[in-house]
Amino acid sequence: MRSVVLFAHMDTAQICPETDFEVRLTGPPTYWYCEPGWEWKARPLPDYLLWWVIDGVGRMHLGDHAWPLTTGSSFVFAPGERPHGQQDPVRRLVVYGMHFDVVEDRGEPVAAAPEVVPARGHVIRDTAFFSALARRCDAACRRKDALGTRQSRVYLKAMVLHLHEEARHPAPSGIDEALDEIVRAIQQEPGRRWRVNELAHQVHLSRAQFARRFHAATGQSPVHFMIYARLERARQLMQDTTMTVEQIADVLGYNDIAFFSRQYKQYLGHTPGVFRRQVYGLTPV
């Protein structure tokens, strides 16, 4: 398969990924299947450029730095930079690119801010997700309507943020991925009788090791996370359904309605009855 590269063009201000920023495309996304003999010697860029290799092999130069190009290699180039890209003649590059500005609330481009640029040459791990964002951004932009314009901006911003996230955090281990699945399962079935020992055995950890890793991933102990998941689901059911408090307690695994009420108040600050009356506008909390 030949490679594809994505380019994105963006101006930035006193912005960093921890603060909010908005983007505006300055040109449509473009897929390039690089021709035999292709070599890219860019003139000084007028704006920021997101550059993503979907397939192929080569090398990227920028000033005194150089990076190998492989499937997933990504760059965000800043205005004024002059990247120099080369490809292997046997494994030619395929590139998807997009130019954009970073803008203020009124839509005006903001001054350049290097901190918004992700680590150069990062090889994207979740290529399926990133590729889906790129395709959706391209399709939205091609529609040339107001909704498509807004969607393309959202997808582009998500791509830039995803590059920052991956570059800053190491690839999750098998245990991390298993813990993520457990967290989602608890959230999906909060009324199930989850047992910490069984969950720890599922990921081949001792109970103490599991508790430490779980707390690092969620900020809560396994038991507290399970309780909060049940009580948050109880709150949603009281707000969105006509189920009685007794029915809700029962489906969430509480055999004692009094204990359910006490725990609800302990964790959420008021009793289920008070919250239900607030939902129906009968009394303030």
C-alpha atoms as an extended CHARMM CRD file, in Angstrom:
* protein
*
       285  EXT
         1         1  MET       CA              0.0000000000        0.0000000000        0.0000000000  PROA      1               0.0000000000
         2         2  ARG       CA              1.2750000000        3.4760000000       -0.8270000000  PROA      2               0.0000000000
         3         3  SER       CA              1.3320000000        6.0860000000        1.9350000000  PROA      3               0.0000000000
         4         4  VAL       CA             -0.8660000000        9.1160000000        2.4830000000  PROA      4               0.0000000000
         5         5  VAL       CA              0.1190000000       12.3260000000        4.2830000000  PROA      5               0.0000000000
         6         6  LEU       CA             -2.1530000000       14.8390000000        5.9670000000  PROA      6               0.0000000000
         7         7  PHE       CA             -1.2760000000       18.5230000000        6.0280000000  PROA      7               0.0000000000
         8         8  ALA       CA             -2.8970000000       21.0460000000        8.3250000000  PROA      8               0.0000000000
         9         9  HSD       CA             -2.2210000000       24.7800000000        8.3820000000  PROA      9               0.0000000000
        10        10  MET       CA             -2.7120000000       26.7900000000       11.5770000000  PROA      10              0.0000000000
        11        11  ASP       CA             -1.7230000000       30.1060000000       13.1970000000  PROA      11              0.0000000000
        12        12  THR       CA             -1.4690000000       30.1110000000       16.9860000000  PROA      12              0.0000000000
        13        13  ALA       CA             -1.4380000000       32.5940000000       19.8600000000  PROA      13              0.0000000000
        14        14  GLN       CA             -0.5580000000       32.4730000000       23.5070000000  PROA      14              0.0000000000
        15        15  ILE       CA             -2.1720000000       29.0670000000       23.4550000000  PROA      15              0.0000000000
        16        16  CYS       CA             -1.2240000000       25.6690000000       24.7720000000  PROA      16              0.0000000000
        17        17  PRO       CA             -3.1450000000       22.4020000000       24.6290000000  PROA      17              0.0000000000
        18        18  GLU       CA             -4.2690000000       22.8410000000       28.2450000000  PROA      18              0.0000000000
        19        19  THR       CA             -6.1580000000       25.9970000000       27.2120000000  PROA      19              0.0000000000
        20        20  ASP       CA             -8.8840000000       26.2120000000       24.6190000000  PROA      20              0.0000000000
        21        21  PHE       CA             -8.2110000000       27.2830000000       21.0610000000  PROA      21              0.0000000000
        22        22  GLU       CA            -10.1680000000       27.4090000000       17.8190000000  PROA      22              0.0000000000
        23        23  VAL       CA             -9.0460000000       26.6230000000       14.2880000000  PROA      23              0.0000000000
        24        24  ARG       CA            -10.0410000000       27.7420000000       10.8110000000  PROA      24              0.0000000000
        25        25  LEU       CA             -9.1640000000       25.8030000000        7.6970000000  PROA      25              0.0000000000
        26        26  THR       CA             -7.3840000000       27.8570000000        5.0630000000  PROA      26              0.0000000000
        27        27  GLY       CA             -7.6630000000       25.1690000000        2.4160000000  PROA      27              0.0000000000
        28        28  PRO       CA             -9.3620000000       21.8210000000        1.8680000000  PROA      28              0.0000000000
        29        29  PRO       CA             -7.7900000000       18.5880000000        3.1580000000  PROA      29              0.0000000000
        30        30  THR       CA             -5.7170000000       16.8730000000        0.4940000000  PROA      30              0.0000000000
        31        31  TYR       CA             -4.5800000000       13.3020000000       -0.1200000000  PROA      31              0.0000000000
        32        32  TRP       CA             -1.3400000000       12.8910000000       -2.0760000000  PROA      32              0.0000000000
        33        33  TYR       CA              0.0340000000        9.7010000000       -3.5780000000  PROA      33              0.0000000000
        34        34  CYS       CA              3.5610000000       10.9170000000       -4.0660000000  PROA      34              0.0000000000
        35        35  GLU       CA              4.8000000000       10.4170000000       -7.6190000000  PROA      35              0.0000000000
        36        36  PRO       CA              8.0950000000        8.6980000000       -8.5610000000  PROA      36              0.0000000000
        37        37  GLY       CA             10.8930000000       11.1920000000       -8.0760000000  PROA      37              0.0000000000
        38        38  TRP       CA              8.8680000000       13.2410000000       -5.5640000000  PROA      38              0.0000000000
        39        39  GLU       CA             10.8720000000       15.4140000000       -3.1760000000  PROA      39              0.0000000000
        40        40  TRP       CA              9.3080000000       18.2230000000       -1.1640000000  PROA      40              0.0000000000
        41        41  LYS       CA             11.3240000000       21.3920000000       -0.6170000000  PROA      41              0.0000000000
        42        42  ALA       CA              8.7960000000       23.7960000000        0.8440000000  PROA      42              0.0000000000
        43        43  ARG       CA              8.9920000000       27.5510000000        0.5490000000  PROA      43              0.0000000000
        44        44  PRO       CA              8.5080000000       29.3600000000        3.8880000000  PROA      44              0.0000000000
        45        45  LEU       CA              5.0610000000       28.2540000000        5.0360000000  PROA      45              0.0000000000
        46        46  PRO       CA              2.4460000000       31.0130000000        5.3350000000  PROA      46              0.0000000000
        47        47  ASP       CA              0.6370000000       29.1820000000        8.0880000000  PROA      47              0.0000000000
        48        48  TYR       CA              0.6810000000       25.9890000000       10.1700000000  PROA      48              0.0000000000
        49        49  LEU       CA              0.6420000000       22.6470000000        8.4470000000  PROA      49              0.0000000000
        50        50  LEU       CA             -0.3850000000       19.2780000000        9.8900000000  PROA      50              0.0000000000
        51        51  TRP       CA              1.4500000000       16.5310000000        8.0290000000  PROA      51              0.0000000000
        52        52  TRP       CA              0.5920000000       12.8590000000        8.4890000000  PROA      52              0.0000000000
        53        53  VAL       CA              2.0640000000        9.8120000000        6.7490000000  PROA      53              0.0000000000
        54        54  ILE       CA             -0.4480000000        7.0230000000        6.2890000000  PROA      54              0.0000000000
        55        55  ASP       CA              1.9590000000        4.7160000000        4.4890000000  PROA      55              0.0000000000
        56        56  GLY       CA              5.4110000000        4.6290000000        2.9650000000  PROA      56              0.0000000000
        57        57  VAL       CA              8.9860000000        5.3250000000        3.9910000000  PROA      57              0.0000000000
        58        58  GLY       CA             11.1720000000        8.4100000000        3.7620000000  PROA      58              0.0000000000
        59        59  ARG       CA             12.8840000000       11.1520000000        5.7050000000  PROA      59              0.0000000000
        60        60  MET       CA             11.8760000000       14.6220000000        6.8760000000  PROA      60              0.0000000000
        61        61  HSD       CA             14.3640000000       17.4560000000        7.4030000000  PROA      61              0.0000000000
        62        62  LEU       CA             13.7430000000       20.7440000000        9.1790000000  PROA      62              0.0000000000
        63        63  GLY       CA             16.7320000000       22.9730000000        9.8490000000  PROA      63              0.0000000000
        64        64  ASP       CA             19.3780000000       20.8660000000       11.5480000000  PROA      64              0.0000000000
        65        65  HSD       CA             16.9390000000       18.1260000000       12.5390000000  PROA      65              0.0000000000
        66        66  ALA       CA             15.8570000000       15.0200000000       10.6530000000  PROA      66              0.0000000000
        67        67  TRP       CA             13.3070000000       12.2900000000       11.3210000000  PROA      67              0.0000000000
        68        68  PRO       CA             12.6250000000        8.9700000000        9.6270000000  PROA      68              0.0000000000
        69        69  LEU       CA              9.2250000000        8.7790000000        7.9480000000  PROA      69              0.0000000000
        70        70  THR       CA              7.1090000000        5.6870000000        8.3720000000  PROA      70              0.0000000000
        71        71  THR       CA              3.4480000000        4.8100000000        8.5910000000  PROA      71              0.0000000000
        72        72  GLY       CA              1.8860000000        7.1380000000       11.1670000000  PROA      72              0.0000000000
        73        73  SER       CA              4.6570000000        9.7900000000       11.2560000000  PROA      73              0.0000000000
        74        74  SER       CA              3.1340000000       13.1820000000       12.0350000000  PROA      74              0.0000000000
        75        75  PHE       CA              4.2350000000       16.8150000000       12.1140000000  PROA      75              0.0000000000
        76        76  VAL       CA              2.7070000000       20.2190000000       12.6620000000  PROA      76              0.0000000000
        77        77  PHE       CA              4.8840000000       22.7670000000       10.8910000000  PROA      77              0.0000000000
        78        78  ALA       CA              4.8020000000       26.4280000000       11.9150000000  PROA      78              0.0000000000
        79        79  PRO       CA              4.5640000000       29.5200000000        9.6840000000  PROA      79              0.0000000000
        80        80  GLY       CA              7.8870000000       30.4220000000        8.1370000000  PROA      80              0.0000000000
        81        81  GLU       CA              9.3390000000       26.9170000000        8.4070000000  PROA      81              0.0000000000
        82        82  ARG       CA             10.7380000000       25.1690000000        5.3270000000  PROA      82              0.0000000000
        83        83  PRO       CA             10.3850000000       21.4030000000        5.6920000000  PROA      83              0.0000000000
        84        84  HSD       CA             12.2130000000       19.1390000000        3.2870000000  PROA      84              0.0000000000
        85        85  GLY       CA             10.6780000000       15.7130000000        2.6850000000  PROA      85              0.0000000000
        86        86  GLN       CA             12.1010000000       12.7450000000        0.8060000000  PROA      86              0.0000000000
        87        87  GLN       CA             10.7070000000        9.2930000000        0.0660000000  PROA      87              0.0000000000
        88        88  ASP       CA             12.0000000000        5.8200000000       -0.5840000000  PROA      88              0.0000000000
        89        89  PRO       CA             11.5640000000        5.2330000000       -4.3390000000  PROA      89              0.0000000000
        90        90  VAL       CA             10.3790000000        1.6980000000       -3.6790000000  PROA      90              0.0000000000
        91        91  ARG       CA              7.9930000000        2.4730000000       -0.7900000000  PROA      91              0.0000000000
        92        92  ARG       CA              6.5780000000        5.8010000000       -1.9080000000  PROA      92              0.0000000000
        93        93  LEU       CA              4.6390000000        8.0310000000        0.4470000000  PROA      93              0.0000000000
        94        94  VAL       CA              0.9280000000        8.6710000000        0.5860000000  PROA      94              0.0000000000
        95        95  VAL       CA              0.1390000000       11.9160000000        2.3950000000  PROA      95              0.0000000000
        96        96  TYR       CA             -2.9760000000       13.6130000000        3.7490000000  PROA      96              0.0000000000
        97        97  GLY       CA             -2.6090000000       17.3350000000        4.3740000000  PROA      97              0.0000000000
        98        98  MET       CA             -4.5720000000       20.3400000000        5.5920000000  PROA      98              0.0000000000
        99        99  HSD       CA             -3.7550000000       24.0280000000        6.1880000000  PROA      99              0.0000000000
       100       100  PHE       CA             -5.4100000000       26.0430000000        8.9630000000  PROA      100             0.0000000000
       101       101  ASP       CA             -5.1870000000       29.0550000000       11.2690000000  PROA      101             0.0000000000
       102       102  VAL       CA             -5.6800000000       29.2520000000       15.0030000000  PROA      102             0.0000000000
       103       103  VAL       CA             -8.1690000000       32.0570000000       15.5750000000  PROA      103             0.0000000000
       104       104  GLU       CA             -9.6050000000       34.1350000000       18.4010000000  PROA      104             0.0000000000
       105       105  ASP       CA            -13.2990000000       34.3890000000       19.2560000000  PROA      105             0.0000000000
       106       106  ARG       CA            -13.9250000000       36.9760000000       16.5320000000  PROA      106             0.0000000000
       107       107  GLY       CA            -12.3220000000       34.7440000000       13.9340000000  PROA      107             0.0000000000
       108       108  GLU       CA             -9.0750000000       36.7040000000       13.5580000000  PROA      108             0.0000000000
       109       109  PRO       CA             -5.8050000000       34.7260000000       13.3620000000  PROA      109             0.0000000000
       110       110  VAL       CA             -3.7210000000       34.9240000000       16.5220000000  PROA      110             0.0000000000
       111       111  ALA       CA              0.0200000000       35.2930000000       16.9250000000  PROA      111             0.0000000000
       112       112  ALA       CA              2.1780000000       32.1880000000       16.6670000000  PROA      112             0.0000000000
       113       113  ALA       CA              2.5730000000       30.0120000000       19.7690000000  PROA      113             0.0000000000
       114       114  PRO       CA              5.1270000000       27.1940000000       19.4720000000  PROA      114             0.0000000000
       115       115  GLU       CA              3.6610000000       25.3530000000       22.4570000000  PROA      115             0.0000000000
       116       116  VAL       CA              0.6150000000       24.3230000000       20.4480000000  PROA      116             0.0000000000
       117       117  VAL       CA              2.8340000000       22.2780000000       18.0910000000  PROA      117             0.0000000000
       118       118  PRO       CA              3.0270000000       18.5760000000       19.0960000000  PROA      118             0.0000000000
       119       119  ALA       CA              6.3100000000       16.6840000000       19.2570000000  PROA      119             0.0000000000
       120       120  ARG       CA              7.8330000000       16.4340000000       15.7960000000  PROA      120             0.0000000000
       121       121  GLY       CA              7.8940000000       13.0700000000       14.1070000000  PROA      121             0.0000000000
       122       122  HSD       CA              5.5280000000       11.3660000000       16.5330000000  PROA      122             0.0000000000
       123       123  VAL       CA              4.3110000000        8.0540000000       15.1160000000  PROA      123             0.0000000000
       124       124  ILE       CA              0.5780000000        7.8430000000       15.7080000000  PROA      124             0.0000000000
       125       125  ARG       CA             -0.4500000000        4.6890000000       17.5360000000  PROA      125             0.0000000000
       126       126  ASP       CA             -4.2190000000        4.8280000000       17.0430000000  PROA      126             0.0000000000
       127       127  THR       CA             -4.1180000000        5.1680000000       13.2740000000  PROA      127             0.0000000000
       128       128  ALA       CA             -7.6890000000        3.9150000000       12.8360000000  PROA      128             0.0000000000
       129       129  PHE       CA             -9.0820000000        6.7420000000       14.9790000000  PROA      129             0.0000000000
       130       130  PHE       CA             -6.8620000000        9.3900000000       13.4030000000  PROA      130             0.0000000000
       131       131  SER       CA             -7.6920000000        8.1720000000        9.8950000000  PROA      131             0.0000000000
       132       132  ALA       CA            -11.4170000000        8.3340000000       10.6950000000  PROA      132             0.0000000000
       133       133  LEU       CA            -11.0360000000       11.9520000000       11.8480000000  PROA      133             0.0000000000
       134       134  ALA       CA             -9.1380000000       12.7940000000        8.6610000000  PROA      134             0.0000000000
       135       135  ARG       CA            -11.7820000000       11.2200000000        6.4120000000  PROA      135             0.0000000000
       136       136  ARG       CA            -14.6180000000       12.9510000000        8.2400000000  PROA      136             0.0000000000
       137       137  CYS       CA            -12.8180000000       16.2840000000        8.1130000000  PROA      137             0.0000000000
       138       138  ASP       CA            -12.3390000000       15.8630000000        4.3570000000  PROA      138             0.0000000000
       139       139  ALA       CA            -15.9680000000       14.8620000000        3.7610000000  PROA      139             0.0000000000
       140       140  ALA       CA            -17.3180000000       17.7240000000        5.8890000000  PROA      140             0.0000000000
       141       141  CYS       CA            -15.1220000000       20.2720000000        4.1330000000  PROA      141             0.0000000000
       142       142  ARG       CA            -16.1850000000       19.0580000000        0.6710000000  PROA      142             0.0000000000
       143       143  ARG       CA            -19.8570000000       19.7120000000        1.4750000000  PROA      143             0.0000000000
       144       144  LYS       CA            -19.1200000000       23.4480000000        1.5060000000  PROA      144             0.0000000000
       145       145  ASP       CA            -22.0580000000       24.2840000000        3.7500000000  PROA      145             0.0000000000
       146       146  ALA       CA            -22.1580000000       25.9510000000        7.1720000000  PROA      146             0.0000000000
       147       147  LEU       CA            -22.5050000000       22.6590000000        9.0610000000  PROA      147             0.0000000000
       148       148  GLY       CA            -19.6640000000       21.0720000000        7.1140000000  PROA      148             0.0000000000
       149       149  THR       CA            -17.4230000000       24.0370000000        7.8700000000  PROA      149             0.0000000000
       150       150  ARG       CA            -18.1060000000       23.7610000000       11.5860000000  PROA      150             0.0000000000
       151       151  GLN       CA            -17.6170000000       20.0000000000       11.5730000000  PROA      151             0.0000000000
       152       152  SER       CA            -14.3230000000       20.1910000000        9.6930000000  PROA      152             0.0000000000
       153       153  ARG       CA            -13.0000000000       22.6260000000       12.3190000000  PROA      153             0.0000000000
       154       154  VAL       CA            -14.0150000000       20.2860000000       15.1270000000  PROA      154             0.0000000000
       155       155  TYR       CA            -12.3670000000       17.2710000000       13.4620000000  PROA      155             0.0000000000
       156       156  LEU       CA             -9.1590000000       19.2040000000       12.7940000000  PROA      156             0.0000000000
       157       157  LYS       CA             -8.9820000000       20.4410000000       16.3690000000  PROA      157             0.0000000000
       158       158  ALA       CA             -9.5150000000       16.8660000000       17.5960000000  PROA      158             0.0000000000
       159       159  MET       CA             -6.6240000000       15.6990000000       15.4150000000  PROA      159             0.0000000000
       160       160  VAL       CA             -4.2400000000       18.3180000000       16.8350000000  PROA      160             0.0000000000
       161       161  LEU       CA             -5.2560000000       17.4790000000       20.3960000000  PROA      161             0.0000000000
       162       162  HSD       CA             -4.9020000000       13.7540000000       19.7190000000  PROA      162             0.0000000000
       163       163  LEU       CA             -1.3240000000       14.2870000000       18.5550000000  PROA      163             0.0000000000
       164       164  HSD       CA             -0.5530000000       16.0950000000       21.8070000000  PROA      164             0.0000000000
       165       165  GLU       CA             -2.1880000000       13.3710000000       23.8780000000  PROA      165             0.0000000000
       166       166  GLU       CA             -0.3120000000       10.5150000000       22.2380000000  PROA      166             0.0000000000
       167       167  ALA       CA              3.0180000000       12.3360000000       22.2060000000  PROA      167             0.0000000000
       168       168  ARG       CA              2.7860000000       13.1630000000       25.9190000000  PROA      168             0.0000000000
       169       169  HSD       CA              1.5900000000        9.8090000000       27.2000000000  PROA      169             0.0000000000
       170       170  PRO       CA              3.2650000000        6.4300000000       26.6890000000  PROA      170             0.0000000000
       171       171  ALA       CA              1.4620000000        3.6540000000       24.9090000000  PROA      171             0.0000000000
       172       172  PRO       CA             -0.9020000000        1.8380000000       27.2890000000  PROA      172             0.0000000000
       173       173  SER       CA              0.2100000000       -1.5780000000       28.4440000000  PROA      173             0.0000000000
       174       174  GLY       CA             -1.9380000000       -4.6800000000       28.2170000000  PROA      174             0.0000000000
       175       175  ILE       CA             -2.8860000000       -4.1750000000       31.8640000000  PROA      175             0.0000000000
       176       176  ASP       CA             -3.8700000000       -0.5500000000       31.2120000000  PROA      176             0.0000000000
       177       177  GLU       CA             -6.1350000000       -1.6280000000       28.3590000000  PROA      177             0.0000000000
       178       178  ALA       CA             -7.6720000000       -4.3660000000       30.5280000000  PROA      178             0.0000000000
       179       179  LEU       CA             -8.3210000000       -1.8090000000       33.2940000000  PROA      179             0.0000000000
       180       180  ASP       CA            -10.0330000000        0.4810000000       30.7740000000  PROA      180             0.0000000000
       181       181  GLU       CA            -12.3280000000       -2.3890000000       29.8020000000  PROA      181             0.0000000000
       182       182  ILE       CA            -13.1360000000       -3.0510000000       33.4590000000  PROA      182             0.0000000000
       183       183  VAL       CA            -13.9200000000        0.6260000000       34.0780000000  PROA      183             0.0000000000
       184       184  ARG       CA            -16.2840000000        0.6960000000       31.0920000000  PROA      184             0.0000000000
       185       185  ALA       CA            -17.9410000000       -2.5390000000       32.2010000000  PROA      185             0.0000000000
       186       186  ILE       CA            -18.6010000000       -1.1500000000       35.6950000000  PROA      186             0.0000000000
       187       187  GLN       CA            -20.0710000000        2.0250000000       34.1980000000  PROA      187             0.0000000000
       188       188  GLN       CA            -22.2860000000        0.0250000000       31.8520000000  PROA      188             0.0000000000
       189       189  GLU       CA            -23.5240000000       -2.3950000000       34.5380000000  PROA      189             0.0000000000
       190       190  PRO       CA            -23.2810000000       -0.5490000000       37.8550000000  PROA      190             0.0000000000
       191       191  GLY       CA            -25.8730000000       -2.7970000000       39.4790000000  PROA      191             0.0000000000
       192       192  ARG       CA            -23.8330000000       -5.9450000000       38.9260000000  PROA      192             0.0000000000
       193       193  ARG       CA            -22.1290000000       -7.4450000000       41.9900000000  PROA      193             0.0000000000
       194       194  TRP       CA            -18.5370000000       -6.6810000000       41.1050000000  PROA      194             0.0000000000
       195       195  ARG       CA            -15.8860000000       -8.2840000000       43.3130000000  PROA      195             0.0000000000
       196       196  VAL       CA            -12.4430000000       -6.7410000000       43.5480000000  PROA      196             0.0000000000
       197       197  ASN       CA            -10.6980000000      -10.0940000000       43.9650000000  PROA      197             0.0000000000
       198       198  GLU       CA            -12.2760000000      -11.4290000000       40.7810000000  PROA      198             0.0000000000
       199       199  LEU       CA            -11.3970000000       -8.3110000000       38.8080000000  PROA      199             0.0000000000
       200       200  ALA       CA             -7.8050000000       -8.4570000000       40.0380000000  PROA      200             0.0000000000
       201       201  HSD       CA             -7.5750000000      -12.1200000000       39.0130000000  PROA      201             0.0000000000
       202       202  GLN       CA             -8.9630000000      -11.1880000000       35.5900000000  PROA      202             0.0000000000
       203       203  VAL       CA             -5.9620000000       -8.9500000000       34.8940000000  PROA      203             0.0000000000
       204       204  HSD       CA             -3.4770000000      -11.2570000000       36.6780000000  PROA      204             0.0000000000
       205       205  LEU       CA             -2.7200000000       -8.8540000000       39.5460000000  PROA      205             0.0000000000
       206       206  SER       CA             -2.8680000000       -9.2100000000       43.2950000000  PROA      206             0.0000000000
       207       207  ARG       CA             -5.6940000000       -7.3200000000       45.0030000000  PROA      207             0.0000000000
       208       208  ALA       CA             -3.2360000000       -4.6870000000       46.2810000000  PROA      208             0.0000000000
       209       209  GLN       CA             -1.6090000000       -4.2480000000       42.8610000000  PROA      209             0.0000000000
       210       210  PHE       CA             -4.9980000000       -4.0110000000       41.1870000000  PROA      210             0.0000000000
       211       211  ALA       CA             -6.1820000000       -1.3900000000       43.6820000000  PROA      211             0.0000000000
       212       212  ARG       CA             -3.0730000000        0.7370000000       43.0670000000  PROA      212             0.0000000000
       213       213  ARG       CA             -3.3510000000        0.5450000000       39.2860000000  PROA      213             0.0000000000
       214       214  PHE       CA             -7.0950000000        1.1850000000       39.3880000000  PROA      214             0.0000000000
       215       215  HSD       CA             -6.6280000000        4.2680000000       41.5930000000  PROA      215             0.0000000000
       216       216  ALA       CA             -3.9310000000        5.5860000000       39.2730000000  PROA      216             0.0000000000
       217       217  ALA       CA             -6.2950000000        5.1980000000       36.3060000000  PROA      217             0.0000000000
       218       218  THR       CA             -9.4690000000        6.6270000000       37.8640000000  PROA      218             0.0000000000
       219       219  GLY       CA             -8.4640000000        8.6110000000       40.9530000000  PROA      219             0.0000000000
       220       220  GLN       CA            -10.6530000000        6.3650000000       43.1070000000  PROA      220             0.0000000000
       221       221  SER       CA            -10.3880000000        3.0160000000       44.8080000000  PROA      221             0.0000000000
       222       222  PRO       CA            -12.2730000000        0.1830000000       43.0630000000  PROA      222             0.0000000000
       223       223  VAL       CA            -14.9280000000        0.0880000000       45.7950000000  PROA      223             0.0000000000
       224       224  HSD       CA            -15.5660000000        3.8360000000       45.7560000000  PROA      224             0.0000000000
       225       225  PHE       CA            -15.6830000000        3.8480000000       41.9590000000  PROA      225             0.0000000000
       226       226  MET       CA            -18.3160000000        1.0900000000       42.0050000000  PROA      226             0.0000000000
       227       227  ILE       CA            -20.4020000000        2.9580000000       44.5850000000  PROA      227             0.0000000000
       228       228  TYR       CA            -20.2570000000        6.2160000000       42.6540000000  PROA      228             0.0000000000
       229       229  ALA       CA            -21.1720000000        4.3950000000       39.4270000000  PROA      229             0.0000000000
       230       230  ARG       CA            -24.2800000000        2.8950000000       41.1000000000  PROA      230             0.0000000000
       231       231  LEU       CA            -25.3320000000        6.1530000000       42.7110000000  PROA      231             0.0000000000
       232       232  GLU       CA            -24.7910000000        8.1980000000       39.5670000000  PROA      232             0.0000000000
       233       233  ARG       CA            -26.9500000000        5.7140000000       37.6680000000  PROA      233             0.0000000000
       234       234  ALA       CA            -29.5620000000        5.9840000000       40.4220000000  PROA      234             0.0000000000
       235       235  ARG       CA            -29.5420000000        9.7660000000       40.0420000000  PROA      235             0.0000000000
       236       236  GLN       CA            -30.0300000000        9.4550000000       36.2900000000  PROA      236             0.0000000000
       237       237  LEU       CA            -32.9050000000        7.0140000000       36.6890000000  PROA      237             0.0000000000
       238       238  MET       CA            -34.6490000000        9.2710000000       39.2030000000  PROA      238             0.0000000000
       239       239  GLN       CA            -34.2600000000       12.2100000000       36.8940000000  PROA      239             0.0000000000
       240       240  ASP       CA            -35.1380000000       10.5700000000       33.5850000000  PROA      240             0.0000000000
       241       241  THR       CA            -37.6720000000        7.8330000000       34.4520000000  PROA      241             0.0000000000
       242       242  THR       CA            -40.8110000000        7.3170000000       36.5120000000  PROA      242             0.0000000000
       243       243  MET       CA            -39.3160000000        4.3620000000       38.3840000000  PROA      243             0.0000000000
       244       244  THR       CA            -39.8280000000        4.5580000000       42.1260000000  PROA      244             0.0000000000
       245       245  VAL       CA            -36.9050000000        4.9350000000       44.5000000000  PROA      245             0.0000000000
       246       246  GLU       CA            -37.5380000000        1.3610000000       45.6560000000  PROA      246             0.0000000000
       247       247  GLN       CA            -37.4210000000        0.0370000000       42.0860000000  PROA      247             0.0000000000
       248       248  ILE       CA            -34.2200000000        1.9230000000       41.3580000000  PROA      248             0.0000000000
       249       249  ALA       CA            -32.5440000000        0.6390000000       44.5070000000  PROA      249             0.0000000000
       250       250  ASP       CA            -33.5670000000       -2.9030000000       43.6370000000  PROA      250             0.0000000000
       251       251  VAL       CA            -32.2680000000       -2.8770000000       40.0370000000  PROA      251             0.0000000000
       252       252  LEU       CA            -28.9730000000       -1.4490000000       41.2460000000  PROA      252             0.0000000000
       253       253  GLY       CA            -28.4430000000       -4.2740000000       43.7180000000  PROA      253             0.0000000000
       254       254  TYR       CA            -29.5650000000       -2.6570000000       46.9940000000  PROA      254             0.0000000000
       255       255  ASN       CA            -31.5980000000       -5.0340000000       49.1200000000  PROA      255             0.0000000000
       256       256  ASP       CA            -32.0480000000       -2.4750000000       51.9050000000  PROA      256             0.0000000000
       257       257  ILE       CA            -33.7520000000        0.7780000000       50.8500000000  PROA      257             0.0000000000
       258       258  ALA       CA            -32.6630000000        2.4900000000       54.0740000000  PROA      258             0.0000000000
       259       259  PHE       CA            -29.0120000000        1.6380000000       53.3880000000  PROA      259             0.0000000000
       260       260  PHE       CA            -29.4070000000        2.9050000000       49.8140000000  PROA      260             0.0000000000
       261       261  SER       CA            -30.7730000000        6.2300000000       51.0850000000  PROA      261             0.0000000000
       262       262  ARG       CA            -27.9870000000        6.6110000000       53.6410000000  PROA      262             0.0000000000
       263       263  GLN       CA            -25.2720000000        5.8510000000       51.1070000000  PROA      263             0.0000000000
       264       264  TYR       CA            -26.8550000000        8.1610000000       48.5370000000  PROA      264             0.0000000000
       265       265  LYS       CA            -26.8470000000       11.0250000000       51.0480000000  PROA      265             0.0000000000
       266       266  GLN       CA            -23.3190000000       10.2270000000       52.2020000000  PROA      266             0.0000000000
       267       267  TYR       CA            -21.8880000000       10.4080000000       48.6870000000  PROA      267             0.0000000000
       268       268  LEU       CA            -24.1860000000       12.9010000000       46.9410000000  PROA      268             0.0000000000
       269       269  GLY       CA            -25.1810000000       15.1560000000       49.8180000000  PROA      269             0.0000000000
       270       270  HSD       CA            -28.9440000000       14.5800000000       49.9560000000  PROA      270             0.0000000000
       271       271  THR       CA            -31.4080000000       11.7170000000       50.0900000000  PROA      271             0.0000000000
       272       272  PRO       CA            -32.9950000000       10.1480000000       47.0030000000  PROA      272             0.0000000000
       273       273  GLY       CA            -36.4050000000       11.4180000000       48.1250000000  PROA      273             0.0000000000
       274       274  VAL       CA            -35.1780000000       15.0150000000       48.2940000000  PROA      274             0.0000000000
       275       275  PHE       CA            -33.6390000000       14.7500000000       44.8350000000  PROA      275             0.0000000000
       276       276  ARG       CA            -36.7810000000       13.2020000000       43.3620000000  PROA      276             0.0000000000
       277       277  ARG       CA            -38.8960000000       16.0190000000       44.7960000000  PROA      277             0.0000000000
       278       278  GLN       CA            -36.4720000000       18.5520000000       43.3230000000  PROA      278             0.0000000000
       279       279  VAL       CA            -36.8130000000       16.8950000000       39.8950000000  PROA      279             0.0000000000
       280       280  TYR       CA            -40.5850000000       17.3810000000       40.0700000000  PROA      280             0.0000000000
       281       281  GLY       CA            -40.1720000000       20.9440000000       41.3550000000  PROA      281             0.0000000000
       282       282  LEU       CA            -41.7510000000       20.2390000000       44.6960000000  PROA      282             0.0000000000
       283       283  THR       CA            -38.9470000000       21.4450000000       46.9310000000  PROA      283             0.0000000000
       284       284  PRO       CA            -35.4170000000       22.7780000000       46.4910000000  PROA      284             0.0000000000
       285       285  VAL       CA            -32.4360000000       20.8080000000       47.6750000000  PROA      285             0.0000000000
